[in-house]
mmCIF file of C-alpha atoms in Angstrom:
data_model
loop_
_atom_site.group_PDB
_atom_site.id
_atom_site.type_symbol
_atom_site.label_atom_id
_atom_site.label_comp_id
_atom_site.label_asym_id
_atom_site.label_seq_id
_atom_site.Cartn_x
_atom_site.Cartn_y
_atom_site.Cartn_z
ATOM 1 C CA UNK A 1 -1.300 60.814 -61.150
ATOM 2 C CA UNK A 2 -1.983 57.143 -60.589
ATOM 3 C CA UNK A 3 -3.744 57.788 -57.153
ATOM 4 C CA UNK A 4 -6.438 55.131 -57.937
ATOM 5 C CA UNK A 5 -4.218 52.139 -57.009
ATOM 6 C CA UNK A 6 -3.400 53.419 -53.500
ATOM 7 C CA UNK A 7 -6.846 52.674 -52.071
ATOM 8 C CA UNK A 8 -6.742 48.854 -52.855
ATOM 9 C CA UNK A 9 -3.756 48.029 -50.480
ATOM 10 C CA UNK A 10 -5.254 50.060 -47.691
ATOM 11 C CA UNK A 11 -8.487 48.144 -47.907
ATOM 12 C CA UNK A 12 -6.626 44.938 -47.957
ATOM 13 C CA UNK A 13 -4.691 45.659 -44.949
ATOM 14 C CA UNK A 14 -7.968 46.625 -43.207
ATOM 15 C CA UNK A 15 -9.734 43.464 -44.127
ATOM 16 C CA UNK A 16 -6.717 41.505 -42.987
ATOM 17 C CA UNK A 17 -6.746 43.321 -39.443
ATOM 18 C CA UNK A 18 -10.514 42.677 -39.037
ATOM 19 C CA UNK A 19 -10.192 39.013 -40.083
ATOM 20 C CA UNK A 20 -7.255 38.749 -37.771
ATOM 21 C CA UNK A 21 -9.108 40.055 -34.855
ATOM 22 C CA UNK A 22 -11.967 37.610 -35.761
ATOM 23 C CA UNK A 23 -9.964 34.808 -35.739
ATOM 24 C CA UNK A 24 -8.306 35.752 -32.351
ATOM 25 C CA UNK A 25 -11.608 36.161 -30.687
ATOM 26 C CA UNK A 26 -12.820 32.767 -32.012
ATOM 27 C CA UNK A 27 -9.805 31.135 -30.738
ATOM 28 C CA UNK A 28 -10.260 32.604 -27.261
ATOM 29 C CA UNK A 29 -13.976 31.502 -27.324
ATOM 30 C CA UNK A 30 -13.088 27.922 -28.418
ATOM 31 C CA UNK A 31 -10.540 27.790 -25.539
ATOM 32 C CA UNK A 32 -12.907 29.123 -23.099
ATOM 33 C CA UNK A 33 -15.481 26.729 -24.176
ATOM 34 C CA UNK A 34 -13.083 23.571 -23.790
ATOM 35 C CA UNK A 35 -12.016 24.928 -20.409
ATOM 36 C CA UNK A 36 -15.800 25.024 -19.290
ATOM 37 C CA UNK A 37 -16.081 21.357 -20.504
ATOM 38 C CA UNK A 38 -12.827 20.071 -18.757
ATOM 39 C CA UNK A 39 -14.083 21.957 -15.411
ATOM 40 C CA UNK A 40 -17.642 20.201 -15.645
ATOM 41 C CA UNK A 41 -15.859 16.751 -16.073
ATOM 42 C CA UNK A 42 -13.759 17.569 -12.983
ATOM 43 C CA UNK A 43 -16.731 18.651 -10.974
ATOM 44 C CA UNK A 44 -18.727 15.583 -11.958
ATOM 45 C CA UNK A 45 -16.111 13.294 -11.121
ATOM 46 C CA UNK A 46 -15.605 15.028 -7.665
ATOM 47 C CA UNK A 47 -19.334 14.875 -7.081
ATOM 48 C CA UNK A 48 -19.068 10.913 -7.739
ATOM 49 C CA UNK A 49 -15.970 10.780 -5.491
ATOM 50 C CA UNK A 50 -17.896 12.573 -2.578
ATOM 51 C CA UNK A 51 -21.005 10.528 -3.079
ATOM 52 C CA UNK A 52 -18.920 7.219 -3.076
ATOM 53 C CA UNK A 53 -17.222 8.316 -0.003
ATOM 54 C CA UNK A 54 -20.411 8.871 1.856
ATOM 55 C CA UNK A 55 -21.990 5.665 0.836
ATOM 56 C CA UNK A 56 -18.806 3.932 2.002
ATOM 57 C CA UNK A 57 -18.825 5.646 5.213
ATOM 58 C CA UNK A 58 -22.398 4.606 5.684
ATOM 59 C CA UNK A 59 -21.455 0.792 5.010
ATOM 60 C CA UNK A 60 -18.553 0.845 7.408
ATOM 61 C CA UNK A 61 -20.748 -0.451 10.030
ATOM 62 C CA UNK A 62 -20.321 -3.808 8.425
ATOM 63 C CA UNK A 63 -16.410 -3.697 8.543
ATOM 64 C CA UNK A 64 -13.909 -2.314 5.855
ATOM 65 C CA UNK A 65 -14.014 -4.029 2.652
ATOM 66 C CA UNK A 66 -13.702 -3.337 -0.976
ATOM 67 C CA UNK A 67 -16.983 -1.685 -2.715
ATOM 68 C CA UNK A 68 -18.427 -0.481 -5.714
ATOM 69 C CA UNK A 69 -21.119 2.027 -5.918
ATOM 70 C CA UNK A 70 -23.085 2.984 -9.150
ATOM 71 C CA UNK A 71 -24.608 6.304 -9.784
ATOM 72 C CA UNK A 72 -26.422 7.718 -12.729
ATOM 73 C CA UNK A 73 -23.337 9.641 -13.980
ATOM 74 C CA UNK A 74 -20.805 6.862 -13.330
ATOM 75 C CA UNK A 75 -19.493 4.507 -10.681
ATOM 76 C CA UNK A 76 -16.924 4.621 -7.782
ATOM 77 C CA UNK A 77 -14.801 1.746 -6.688
ATOM 78 C CA UNK A 78 -13.470 1.625 -3.165
ATOM 79 C CA UNK A 79 -10.381 -0.356 -2.450
ATOM 80 C CA UNK A 80 -9.189 -0.923 1.126
ATOM 81 C CA UNK A 81 -5.441 -1.954 1.689
ATOM 82 C CA UNK A 82 -4.129 -2.819 4.997
ATOM 83 C CA UNK A 83 -0.635 -1.370 5.607
ATOM 84 C CA UNK A 84 2.002 -1.818 8.281
ATOM 85 C CA UNK A 85 0.715 -5.104 10.070
ATOM 86 C CA UNK A 86 -2.801 -3.946 10.835
ATOM 87 C CA UNK A 87 -1.520 -0.344 12.050
ATOM 88 C CA UNK A 88 -3.048 1.556 9.257
ATOM 89 C CA UNK A 89 -5.156 1.606 6.078
ATOM 90 C CA UNK A 90 -5.169 3.208 2.634
ATOM 91 C CA UNK A 91 -8.480 3.697 1.178
ATOM 92 C CA UNK A 92 -8.667 4.471 -2.486
ATOM 93 C CA UNK A 93 -11.626 5.850 -4.129
ATOM 94 C CA UNK A 94 -11.760 5.629 -7.845
ATOM 95 C CA UNK A 95 -14.361 7.434 -9.821
ATOM 96 C CA UNK A 96 -15.228 6.775 -13.416
ATOM 97 C CA UNK A 97 -17.867 8.813 -15.419
ATOM 98 C CA UNK A 98 -19.737 7.676 -18.394
ATOM 99 C CA UNK A 99 -17.152 9.112 -20.801
ATOM 100 C CA UNK A 100 -14.336 7.209 -19.334
ATOM 101 C CA UNK A 101 -12.677 9.908 -17.393
ATOM 102 C CA UNK A 102 -11.073 8.843 -14.211
ATOM 103 C CA UNK A 103 -10.280 10.645 -10.825
ATOM 104 C CA UNK A 104 -8.708 9.064 -7.815
ATOM 105 C CA UNK A 105 -8.678 9.969 -4.020
ATOM 106 C CA UNK A 106 -6.741 8.297 -1.369
ATOM 107 C CA UNK A 107 -7.357 8.376 2.503
ATOM 108 C CA UNK A 108 -4.847 7.028 5.055
ATOM 109 C CA UNK A 109 -6.082 6.048 8.512
ATOM 110 C CA UNK A 110 -4.410 4.939 11.469
ATOM 111 C CA UNK A 111 -6.513 2.216 12.613
ATOM 112 C CA UNK A 112 -10.227 0.944 12.728
ATOM 113 C CA UNK A 113 -11.246 2.817 15.702
ATOM 114 C CA UNK A 114 -10.065 6.055 14.357
ATOM 115 C CA UNK A 115 -11.973 5.780 11.209
ATOM 116 C CA UNK A 116 -15.061 4.669 13.041
ATOM 117 C CA UNK A 117 -14.772 7.658 15.247
ATOM 118 C CA UNK A 118 -14.461 9.962 12.084
ATOM 119 C CA UNK A 119 -17.401 8.229 10.630
ATOM 120 C CA UNK A 120 -19.449 8.945 13.749
ATOM 121 C CA UNK A 121 -18.495 12.642 13.830
ATOM 122 C CA UNK A 122 -19.429 12.874 10.180
ATOM 123 C CA UNK A 123 -22.924 11.317 10.835
ATOM 124 C CA UNK A 124 -23.525 13.664 13.794
ATOM 125 C CA UNK A 125 -22.977 16.609 11.674
#
């Protein structure tokens, strides 16, 4: 008696479960894709910082001063600040990629001789 109507709710529940699983997997995929995009941005900014730091170290022969370096993926600004009456320096590297994302890196050094010694060691490697 009246068994024909029992199949429709079961089919609807199965369709709902399959749709829920598909939506969940789509959400996981989109989150993974967004994480990969963010990681690519971070790596590109780190690349800019490292190249800017290398170029700046090559230019320290002429003394410490602010610089700006341009690369195909963006630019790096270097700001040198004297701290504590000529005893130490703060060197700030600021990378900006073409999308406008910013990443900063700061280095503190005791004095000019210390930085020059580190520069010579890096050049020898």
